[in-house]
Amino acid sequence: MLYLDKYHDPRKNGELLLKITKKQLDMEAAIKETEQLFQQCSQHEPRPQINNKFTPVPFYKKSFEWLYRLFAKPFILLEPTQTLVDSVGNVYPEWKTKLDEEYAHLLNAINKEVNILDVGGIGDGKTDNTEAFKRAIGNGRVKVIVPEGVFITKGIRLPSWTILVGAGKGKTTIKLHDHAAKGTRLITNMNHWKGNHHLSVQGMSLNWNVERLGIVPKTSTWGNYSSCLTYAHVTYGWVKDVEGINPGLHCFDISSTLYNYAGDGYRACGGSKYVWLDNLNGYGFGDDGITTHHSDYIFISRSHMCDPSGRAHQRGSSNSNGIEIDDGSRNILLVNNSSARCFGGVEIKAHQNSSAASNVQIVGHISVNDNRCYNFRHIGHHKSTDTESKSAYNIMAMNLAAIAPIFTDLYKYSTPRGLVVSAYKNVVINYFTLIGDPEYNYNGNPVIAIQYRARNVFLNNISIKDFKSASVAIKIYGGKNLADSVKISNVAVRNSGAKAIDIGPGVQDIIVEKVKEL
């Protein structure tokens, strides 16, 4: 069985997907096919949901929502951006051309280059380099070079027009000082309220040094603090060839000034936009490896996140995901990433009191031994007694692999799934390979679950094998919380439960075609 450790090179994910799926896809044609399916899906008129008496929200929660609305703006569903393929098969968003132009502007704006050693920096793993970094960075328009070594700091803040570059992962390490506060962000931008622009961090390891905290009930403080790298209210940003190690919260957080919980239908002010994360590794994270909040036009490629500690949560209830596209994020593209031994490999979601992520596209992902390989949900808008989500729309995913999902101590009572869709509308999954461990006990759970008021869900070109102890390969849940308006086609199932597809009571708007049980 495939095992991806923390040293896995995510630049090889494209080749590895080909070996796993045994499908040599014409990426341009496959993306076009997926987009056509999405057009059909999104134009389909779903069967109306049953109107029920919704559970009232307690007054104290409403009070918090009203307070957050002072820093919020209405949610708007953006037009999806186009996904393109270049002449050598690289997949990218249409707006990357604009981002490349801005990177050229960044290079032209740099008027000096400073080696941290020339301003008193010492990479001996002992000396506090906080002041040396401040001298090197100054007011920006600078490229700061950090050579091989371990550079201790109490935090680095980057003004606009700054490049911070090391000698490579595992060669240059920037590490938090033993006396740094729990809420410290190891690297962040200078001004979260006014915002910053044109920032690049590349070629280094970022060690949050969680060991300095000793035994504590929780390794993070609140909001977007306690992470290796946080871009908050950043326009035009790059993070490339960087490793995140043992953060209290996240390895990499592309965020708004503040997380915002003003309720579904609202988003935070001060979100980031036009940011590219590439060739990142991360492990030991207290919550998520890579996460986005209330930010637009984010490109995450060739990155690998694994083995969270989950220590930002109460023990046994750690929603620690490899990649999490969270509250209010819009127009996000993920390409050829991987995850291992997380709660969720990729989770697209929102909290009950925030707008959901929307217009999210995944082109290539490998999930190995995650509990829920792909988990799409709007918490608190699942059940018939919950209000219907105003924002959980539009997910396209293709060329996915789910390898041997497992039970996990991170989230004690969560059952393994290859895919879960809840509350979202307009979801297309095309070319999805799921491979179980025939010796593992899945305790009669389904491999794929479409549930809790999901609507307009299309599954196409699905291959499922070796989930021997599962109950069913694909389960469409019925009852009062039923999913509906589902189309399933071109499915091959082998050695995975008593039946290929199970449709629950009350599900009416469903099409099933071309299903083979091998």
Coordinates of C-alpha atoms in Angstrom, one line a residue:
M1 CA 0.0 0.0 0.0
L2 CA 1.2 3.5 -0.9
Y3 CA 2.8 5.5 2.0
L4 CA 3.7 9.2 1.7
D5 CA 5.8 10.6 4.5
K6 CA 6.8 14.1 5.4
Y7 CA 9.7 14.0 2.9
H8 CA 7.5 13.2 -0.1
D9 CA 8.3 15.4 -3.1
P10 CA 5.0 16.8 -4.2
R11 CA 6.4 17.8 -7.6
K12 CA 6.1 14.2 -8.5
N13 CA 2.3 14.0 -7.8
G14 CA 1.3 14.2 -11.4
E15 CA 3.4 11.2 -12.3
L16 CA 2.3 9.3 -9.2
L17 CA -1.4 9.9 -10.1
L18 CA -0.8 8.3 -13.4
K19 CA 0.6 5.2 -11.7
I20 CA -2.3 5.0 -9.3
T21 CA -5.2 5.6 -11.7
K22 CA -3.6 4.0 -14.7
K23 CA -5.4 6.7 -16.7
Q24 CA -3.4 8.8 -19.2
L25 CA -5.7 11.7 -19.4
D26 CA -5.6 14.4 -22.0
M27 CA -5.8 17.2 -19.4
E28 CA -7.3 19.8 -21.6
A29 CA -10.0 17.4 -22.9
A30 CA -10.7 16.1 -19.4
I31 CA -11.1 19.6 -18.0
K32 CA -13.4 20.6 -20.8
E33 CA -15.5 17.4 -20.2
T34 CA -15.7 18.3 -16.5
E35 CA -16.7 21.8 -17.3
Q36 CA -19.4 20.6 -19.6
L37 CA -20.8 18.3 -16.9
F38 CA -20.8 21.2 -14.5
Q39 CA -22.8 23.3 -17.0
Q40 CA -25.3 20.5 -17.2
C41 CA -25.3 20.2 -13.4
S42 CA -25.6 23.9 -12.5
Q43 CA -28.4 24.4 -15.1
H44 CA -30.4 21.4 -13.7
E45 CA -33.3 22.5 -11.6
P46 CA -33.2 20.5 -8.4
R47 CA -36.2 19.1 -6.7
P48 CA -37.4 21.6 -4.1
Q49 CA -36.4 21.0 -0.6
I50 CA -39.1 20.3 2.0
N51 CA -39.8 23.4 4.1
N52 CA -39.5 22.5 7.7
K53 CA -39.7 24.4 10.9
F54 CA -36.1 25.4 11.5
T55 CA -34.3 25.3 14.9
P56 CA -34.0 28.8 16.2
V57 CA -30.5 30.2 16.8
P58 CA -29.8 31.1 20.5
F59 CA -29.8 34.9 21.2
Y60 CA -26.1 34.9 22.4
K61 CA -25.0 33.4 19.0
K62 CA -27.1 36.0 17.2
S63 CA -25.4 38.7 19.3
F64 CA -22.0 37.6 18.2
E65 CA -23.1 37.5 14.6
W66 CA -24.3 41.2 14.8
L67 CA -21.0 42.2 16.3
Y68 CA -19.1 40.5 13.4
R69 CA -21.2 42.3 10.9
L70 CA -19.4 45.5 11.7
F71 CA -16.4 44.0 9.9
A72 CA -18.4 42.1 7.2
K73 CA -19.8 42.5 3.7
P74 CA -22.5 40.6 1.8
F75 CA -21.6 37.3 0.2
I76 CA -21.7 37.4 -3.6
L77 CA -21.2 34.3 -5.8
L78 CA -18.5 35.2 -8.3
E79 CA -18.3 34.0 -11.9
P80 CA -16.0 30.9 -11.9
T81 CA -12.6 31.4 -13.5
Q82 CA -11.4 29.3 -16.4
T83 CA -8.8 26.6 -15.9
L84 CA -6.2 26.4 -18.6
V85 CA -3.5 24.0 -19.8
D86 CA -0.2 25.1 -21.3
S87 CA 1.8 23.3 -24.1
V88 CA 3.6 21.0 -21.7
G89 CA 0.5 20.0 -19.7
N90 CA 0.7 22.4 -16.7
V91 CA -2.7 23.4 -15.3
Y92 CA -3.2 26.9 -14.1
P93 CA -6.0 29.5 -13.6
E94 CA -6.6 32.1 -16.2
W95 CA -5.6 34.9 -13.8
K96 CA -2.1 33.5 -13.4
T97 CA -1.0 35.6 -16.3
K98 CA -1.9 38.7 -14.3
L99 CA 0.0 37.3 -11.3
D100 CA 3.1 36.6 -13.4
E101 CA 3.0 40.2 -14.6
E102 CA 2.8 41.4 -11.0
Y103 CA 5.8 39.2 -10.1
A104 CA 7.8 41.0 -12.8
H105 CA 6.7 44.3 -11.2
L106 CA 7.9 43.0 -7.8
L107 CA 11.3 42.2 -9.2
N108 CA 11.6 45.6 -10.8
A109 CA 10.6 47.3 -7.6
I110 CA 13.4 45.7 -5.6
N111 CA 16.2 48.3 -5.2
K112 CA 18.5 46.4 -2.9
E113 CA 19.6 42.9 -1.9
V114 CA 20.6 42.1 1.6
N115 CA 22.2 39.0 3.1
I116 CA 21.0 38.5 6.6
L117 CA 24.6 37.7 7.7
D118 CA 25.7 41.2 6.6
V119 CA 23.4 42.9 9.1
G120 CA 24.3 40.7 12.1
G121 CA 22.3 37.6 11.5
I122 CA 23.8 34.3 12.8
G123 CA 22.3 30.9 11.8
D124 CA 23.7 28.9 14.7
G125 CA 20.3 27.8 16.1
K126 CA 20.9 29.8 19.3
T127 CA 21.2 33.5 18.5
D128 CA 18.1 35.7 18.4
N129 CA 17.9 37.2 14.9
T130 CA 14.7 39.2 15.3
E131 CA 16.5 42.6 15.1
A132 CA 18.7 41.4 12.2
F133 CA 15.6 40.6 10.2
K134 CA 14.1 44.0 10.9
R135 CA 17.3 45.7 9.8
A136 CA 17.5 43.6 6.6
I137 CA 13.8 44.1 5.7
G138 CA 13.5 47.8 6.5
N139 CA 10.6 49.4 4.7
G140 CA 10.6 46.9 1.9
R141 CA 11.6 47.1 -1.8
V142 CA 14.3 44.6 -0.7
K143 CA 15.3 41.0 -1.4
V144 CA 16.5 39.4 1.8
I145 CA 18.8 36.3 1.4
V146 CA 18.9 33.8 4.2
P147 CA 21.7 31.3 3.7
E148 CA 22.0 27.8 5.1
G149 CA 21.6 27.6 8.9
V150 CA 19.0 27.8 11.6
F151 CA 17.9 31.3 12.3
I152 CA 16.0 32.0 15.6
T153 CA 13.5 34.8 15.7
K154 CA 10.5 36.0 17.7
G155 CA 8.6 36.7 14.4
I156 CA 9.1 38.3 11.0
R157 CA 6.8 40.9 9.5
L158 CA 7.0 41.7 5.8
P159 CA 6.1 45.1 4.3
S160 CA 4.9 45.4 0.7
W161 CA 7.5 44.8 -2.1
T162 CA 9.5 42.2 -0.2
I163 CA 11.2 39.0 -1.2
L164 CA 12.5 36.6 1.5
V165 CA 14.5 33.8 0.0
G166 CA 16.5 30.9 1.6
A167 CA 18.8 28.2 0.3
G168 CA 16.0 25.5 0.2
K169 CA 13.8 23.4 2.4
G170 CA 15.9 21.7 5.2
K171 CA 18.9 24.0 4.4
T172 CA 17.6 27.3 5.6
T173 CA 15.4 27.0 8.7
I174 CA 13.7 30.0 10.4
K175 CA 12.7 28.9 13.9
L176 CA 10.6 30.5 16.6
H177 CA 12.4 31.6 19.7
D178 CA 11.8 29.5 22.9
H179 CA 10.3 32.6 24.5
A180 CA 7.9 33.5 21.7
A181 CA 4.3 33.9 22.7
K182 CA 1.8 31.1 21.8
G183 CA 0.0 33.4 19.4
T184 CA 3.1 34.3 17.4
R185 CA 2.9 34.0 13.6
L186 CA 6.4 33.0 12.5
I187 CA 6.1 35.0 9.2
T188 CA 3.3 37.3 8.3
N189 CA 2.7 40.6 6.5
M190 CA 3.3 43.9 8.2
N191 CA -0.2 45.4 8.3
H192 CA -3.3 43.2 8.5
W193 CA -5.7 46.2 8.6
K194 CA -4.4 48.4 5.7
G195 CA -3.2 45.3 3.8
N196 CA 0.1 44.6 2.0
H197 CA 1.0 43.6 -1.5
H198 CA 3.7 42.0 -3.6
L199 CA 5.2 39.5 -1.1
S200 CA 7.2 36.4 -1.8
V201 CA 8.6 33.8 0.6
Q202 CA 10.6 30.9 -0.9
G203 CA 13.2 28.2 -0.3
M204 CA 13.2 27.5 3.4
S205 CA 11.8 25.5 6.4
L206 CA 9.6 27.3 8.9
N207 CA 9.8 25.7 12.4
W208 CA 7.1 27.0 14.7
N209 CA 8.8 25.2 17.6
V210 CA 5.7 23.9 19.3
E211 CA 8.0 22.1 21.8
R212 CA 8.6 25.4 23.5
L213 CA 5.1 25.3 24.9
G214 CA 5.5 22.1 26.8
I215 CA 2.4 20.2 27.7
V216 CA -0.6 22.5 27.1
P217 CA -4.3 21.7 26.4
K218 CA -4.2 23.7 23.2
T219 CA -1.3 24.9 21.0
S220 CA -3.0 27.9 19.4
T221 CA -4.7 31.1 20.7
W222 CA -7.5 32.4 18.4
G223 CA -8.2 33.6 14.9
N224 CA -5.4 33.5 12.4
Y225 CA -2.6 33.5 15.0
S226 CA -0.2 30.6 15.9
S227 CA 0.8 29.6 12.3
C228 CA 4.1 29.2 10.4
L229 CA 3.0 31.7 7.6
T230 CA 0.0 33.9 7.5
Y231 CA -0.9 36.2 4.6
A232 CA -3.8 38.4 5.9
H233 CA -5.2 41.0 3.5
V234 CA -2.4 40.4 1.0
T235 CA -2.8 41.1 -2.7
Y236 CA -0.3 39.5 -5.0
G237 CA 1.6 36.9 -2.9
W238 CA 3.8 33.9 -3.6
V239 CA 4.9 31.1 -1.3
K240 CA 7.2 28.6 -3.0
D241 CA 9.4 25.7 -2.0
V242 CA 8.7 26.1 1.7
E243 CA 8.2 23.6 4.5
G244 CA 6.0 24.2 7.6
I245 CA 6.9 22.3 10.8
N246 CA 4.8 21.8 13.9
P247 CA 2.7 25.0 14.0
G248 CA 0.2 25.5 16.8
L249 CA -2.5 26.2 14.2
H250 CA -1.8 26.1 10.5
C251 CA 1.3 25.7 8.4
F252 CA 0.1 28.2 5.7
D253 CA -3.0 30.4 6.1
I254 CA -4.2 32.7 3.3
S255 CA -6.7 34.8 5.2
S256 CA -8.6 38.0 5.9
T257 CA -7.7 40.5 8.5
L258 CA -10.0 38.7 11.0
Y259 CA -11.9 35.5 10.7
N260 CA -15.5 36.5 10.4
Y261 CA -18.6 34.8 11.8
A262 CA -21.4 37.2 10.9
G263 CA -23.5 34.4 9.6
D264 CA -24.2 32.7 6.3
G265 CA -24.5 35.4 3.6
Y266 CA -21.7 37.5 4.9
R267 CA -17.9 37.6 4.3
A268 CA -15.0 39.2 6.0
C269 CA -13.5 42.5 4.9
G270 CA -9.8 42.5 4.1
G271 CA -9.4 39.2 2.4
S272 CA -6.3 38.2 0.4
K273 CA -6.4 37.7 -3.3
Y274 CA -4.2 36.5 -6.1
V275 CA -1.9 34.3 -4.2
W276 CA 0.1 31.2 -5.5
L277 CA 1.3 28.5 -3.1
D278 CA 3.6 26.0 -4.8
N279 CA 5.8 23.0 -3.8
L280 CA 5.0 23.3 -0.1
N281 CA 5.4 20.6 2.6
G282 CA 3.9 20.6 6.0
Y283 CA 3.4 18.3 9.0
G284 CA 2.7 18.4 12.7
F285 CA 0.1 21.1 12.3
G286 CA -2.3 21.8 15.2
D287 CA -5.3 22.4 12.8
D288 CA -4.8 22.4 9.0
G289 CA -1.8 22.2 6.7
I290 CA -2.9 24.8 4.2
T291 CA -6.1 26.8 4.7
T292 CA -7.9 29.7 3.1
H293 CA -10.4 32.1 4.7
H294 CA -12.5 34.8 3.0
S295 CA -9.9 35.1 0.2
D296 CA -10.3 35.0 -3.6
Y297 CA -8.3 33.8 -6.5
I298 CA -5.9 31.4 -4.7
F299 CA -3.8 28.8 -6.6
I300 CA -2.4 25.8 -4.6
S301 CA -0.2 23.4 -6.5
R302 CA 2.2 20.5 -6.0
S303 CA 2.0 20.6 -2.2
H304 CA 2.0 17.8 0.4
M305 CA 0.5 18.0 3.9
C306 CA 0.6 15.1 6.4
D307 CA 0.5 13.9 10.0
P308 CA -1.2 16.7 11.9
S309 CA -0.9 16.8 15.7
G310 CA -4.5 18.1 16.0
R311 CA -3.5 19.9 19.2
A312 CA -5.4 23.1 18.3
H313 CA -8.5 21.1 19.2
Q314 CA -9.8 19.0 22.1
R315 CA -8.3 15.6 22.0
G316 CA -10.3 13.2 19.9
S317 CA -12.2 15.9 18.0
S318 CA -9.5 17.4 15.7
N319 CA -10.9 18.6 12.4
S320 CA -7.3 18.7 11.1
N321 CA -7.2 18.7 7.3
G322 CA -4.4 18.5 4.8
I323 CA -5.9 21.3 2.7
E324 CA -8.9 23.2 3.9
I325 CA -10.8 25.7 1.8
D326 CA -12.8 27.4 4.4
D327 CA -15.2 30.2 5.3
G328 CA -16.0 32.6 2.4
S329 CA -13.2 31.5 0.1
R330 CA -14.0 31.9 -3.6
N331 CA -12.4 30.9 -6.9
I332 CA -9.8 28.5 -5.6
L333 CA -7.8 26.1 -7.8
L334 CA -6.0 23.1 -6.4
V335 CA -3.6 21.2 -8.8
N336 CA -1.7 17.9 -8.1
N337 CA -1.5 18.1 -4.3
S338 CA -1.4 15.3 -1.8
S339 CA -2.3 14.5 1.8
A340 CA -1.7 11.7 4.2
R341 CA -3.1 10.6 7.6
C342 CA -5.2 13.8 8.2
F343 CA -8.8 14.0 9.2
G344 CA -9.7 15.3 5.8
G345 CA -7.4 15.2 2.8
V346 CA -9.2 18.1 1.2
E347 CA -12.1 19.7 3.0
I348 CA -14.2 22.4 1.4
K349 CA -16.5 23.9 4.0
A350 CA -17.7 26.6 6.3
H351 CA -18.8 27.0 9.9
Q352 CA -22.4 27.4 10.6
N353 CA -22.1 31.1 11.2
S354 CA -20.1 32.0 8.1
S355 CA -20.5 31.7 4.3
A356 CA -19.3 28.6 2.6
A357 CA -16.4 28.3 0.2
S358 CA -17.6 28.5 -3.4
N359 CA -16.3 28.0 -6.9
V360 CA -13.6 25.6 -5.9
Q361 CA -11.8 23.4 -8.5
I362 CA -9.5 20.4 -7.9
V363 CA -7.4 19.0 -10.7
G364 CA -5.5 16.1 -9.3
H365 CA -5.1 15.1 -5.7
I366 CA -3.8 12.0 -3.9
S367 CA -5.3 11.2 -0.5
V368 CA -3.6 8.4 1.5
N369 CA -4.9 7.1 4.8
D370 CA -6.9 10.2 5.5
N371 CA -10.1 9.6 7.4
R372 CA -12.3 11.5 5.0
C373 CA -10.4 11.8 1.8
Y374 CA -12.6 14.5 0.3
N375 CA -15.1 16.2 2.6
F376 CA -17.5 18.9 1.2
R377 CA -19.9 20.4 3.8
H378 CA -21.5 23.5 5.2
I379 CA -21.6 22.8 9.0
G380 CA -25.0 23.7 10.6
H381 CA -26.8 23.7 7.3
H382 CA -27.1 19.9 6.9
K383 CA -30.3 18.8 8.5
S384 CA -33.9 19.4 7.7
T385 CA -34.1 21.5 10.8
D386 CA -31.2 23.7 9.7
T387 CA -31.6 26.8 7.5
E388 CA -30.6 26.1 3.9
S389 CA -27.1 27.3 2.9
K390 CA -27.1 30.5 0.9
S391 CA -23.5 30.1 -0.2
A392 CA -22.5 26.4 -0.6
Y393 CA -22.3 26.2 -4.4
N394 CA -20.0 25.1 -7.2
I395 CA -17.3 22.4 -6.8
M396 CA -15.6 20.8 -9.7
A397 CA -13.1 18.0 -9.1
M398 CA -11.3 15.6 -11.4
N399 CA -8.4 13.1 -11.5
L400 CA -8.7 12.3 -7.8
A401 CA -7.3 9.3 -5.9
A402 CA -8.4 8.1 -2.5
I403 CA -6.2 5.4 -1.0
A404 CA -7.2 3.4 2.0
P405 CA -9.1 5.8 4.2
I406 CA -8.9 4.8 7.9
F407 CA -10.3 5.4 11.4
T408 CA -8.2 8.0 13.2
D409 CA -7.5 9.2 16.8
L410 CA -7.7 12.7 15.5
Y411 CA -11.5 12.5 15.3
K412 CA -12.4 9.5 17.4
Y413 CA -15.9 8.7 16.2
S414 CA -15.6 9.7 12.5
T415 CA -16.0 6.8 10.1
P416 CA -13.7 6.5 7.0
R417 CA -15.0 7.8 3.7
G418 CA -13.6 8.3 0.2
L419 CA -16.0 11.2 -0.4
V420 CA -18.7 13.0 1.6
V421 CA -20.9 15.7 0.1
S422 CA -23.3 17.5 2.4
A423 CA -25.4 20.7 1.9
Y424 CA -23.5 21.7 -1.3
K425 CA -25.2 22.3 -4.6
N426 CA -23.6 21.9 -8.0
V427 CA -20.9 19.4 -7.4
V428 CA -19.2 17.5 -10.2
I429 CA -16.6 14.7 -9.6
N430 CA -15.1 13.3 -12.8
Y431 CA -12.4 10.6 -12.9
F432 CA -12.1 9.4 -9.4
T433 CA -10.1 6.3 -8.3
L434 CA -10.8 4.8 -4.9
I435 CA -8.6 1.9 -3.6
G436 CA -9.3 0.3 -0.3
D437 CA -7.3 -2.1 1.8
P438 CA -9.1 -5.5 1.5
E439 CA -7.8 -6.5 4.9
Y440 CA -9.0 -3.4 6.7
N441 CA -12.2 -3.4 8.7
Y442 CA -14.5 -0.6 7.4
N443 CA -17.2 -1.8 9.7
G444 CA -19.9 -1.8 7.1
N445 CA -19.6 1.9 6.2
P446 CA -20.2 3.2 2.7
V447 CA -17.2 4.4 0.6
I448 CA -18.9 7.4 -0.9
A449 CA -21.7 9.2 0.9
I450 CA -24.0 11.8 -0.7
Q451 CA -26.1 13.1 2.1
Y452 CA -27.6 15.9 4.2
R453 CA -29.5 17.9 1.6
A454 CA -26.8 17.9 -1.0
R455 CA -28.3 18.8 -4.5
N456 CA -27.1 18.7 -8.1
V457 CA -24.3 16.2 -7.5
F458 CA -22.8 14.5 -10.6
L459 CA -20.4 11.5 -10.3
N460 CA -18.8 10.3 -13.5
N461 CA -16.0 7.9 -14.3
I462 CA -15.7 6.4 -10.8
S463 CA -13.6 3.4 -10.0
I464 CA -13.9 1.7 -6.6
K465 CA -12.1 -1.5 -5.5
D466 CA -11.0 -3.5 -2.5
F467 CA -13.3 -2.0 0.2
K468 CA -14.2 -5.5 1.1
S469 CA -15.8 -4.8 4.5
A470 CA -17.8 -1.7 3.3
S471 CA -21.6 -1.9 3.2
V472 CA -21.9 -0.3 -0.2
A473 CA -19.7 1.6 -2.7
I474 CA -22.0 4.6 -3.2
K475 CA -24.8 5.6 -0.8
I476 CA -27.3 8.3 -1.5
Y477 CA -28.9 9.0 1.8
G478 CA -32.7 9.4 2.0
G479 CA -35.1 10.2 4.8
K480 CA -35.8 13.7 6.2
N481 CA -32.3 14.9 5.5
L482 CA -32.1 13.3 2.1
A483 CA -29.8 14.2 -0.8
D484 CA -31.5 14.6 -4.1
S485 CA -30.9 15.6 -7.8
V486 CA -28.1 13.2 -8.3
K487 CA -26.6 11.7 -11.4
I488 CA -24.2 8.7 -11.3
S489 CA -22.6 7.3 -14.5
N490 CA -19.7 5.2 -15.7
V491 CA -19.0 3.4 -12.4
A492 CA -16.9 0.3 -12.0
V493 CA -17.0 -1.4 -8.6
R494 CA -15.0 -4.5 -7.5
N495 CA -14.9 -6.2 -4.1
S496 CA -16.5 -3.2 -2.3
G497 CA -19.6 -4.0 -0.3
A498 CA -22.8 -6.0 -0.9
K499 CA -23.9 -3.7 -3.6
A500 CA -22.6 -0.9 -5.9
I501 CA -25.2 1.8 -5.2
D502 CA -27.8 2.2 -2.5
I503 CA -30.5 4.8 -2.8
G504 CA -32.3 5.8 0.4
P505 CA -36.0 6.4 1.0
G506 CA -37.5 9.5 -0.6
V507 CA -34.8 10.1 -3.1
Q508 CA -36.7 10.7 -6.4
D509 CA -34.6 12.9 -8.7
I510 CA -31.8 10.5 -9.5
I511 CA -30.2 9.0 -12.6
V512 CA -28.0 5.9 -12.5
E513 CA -26.4 4.6 -15.7
K514 CA -23.5 2.4 -16.9
V515 CA -22.6 0.8 -13.6
K516 CA -20.5 -2.4 -13.6
E517 CA -19.9 -4.7 -10.7
L518 CA -16.7 -6.6 -11.5

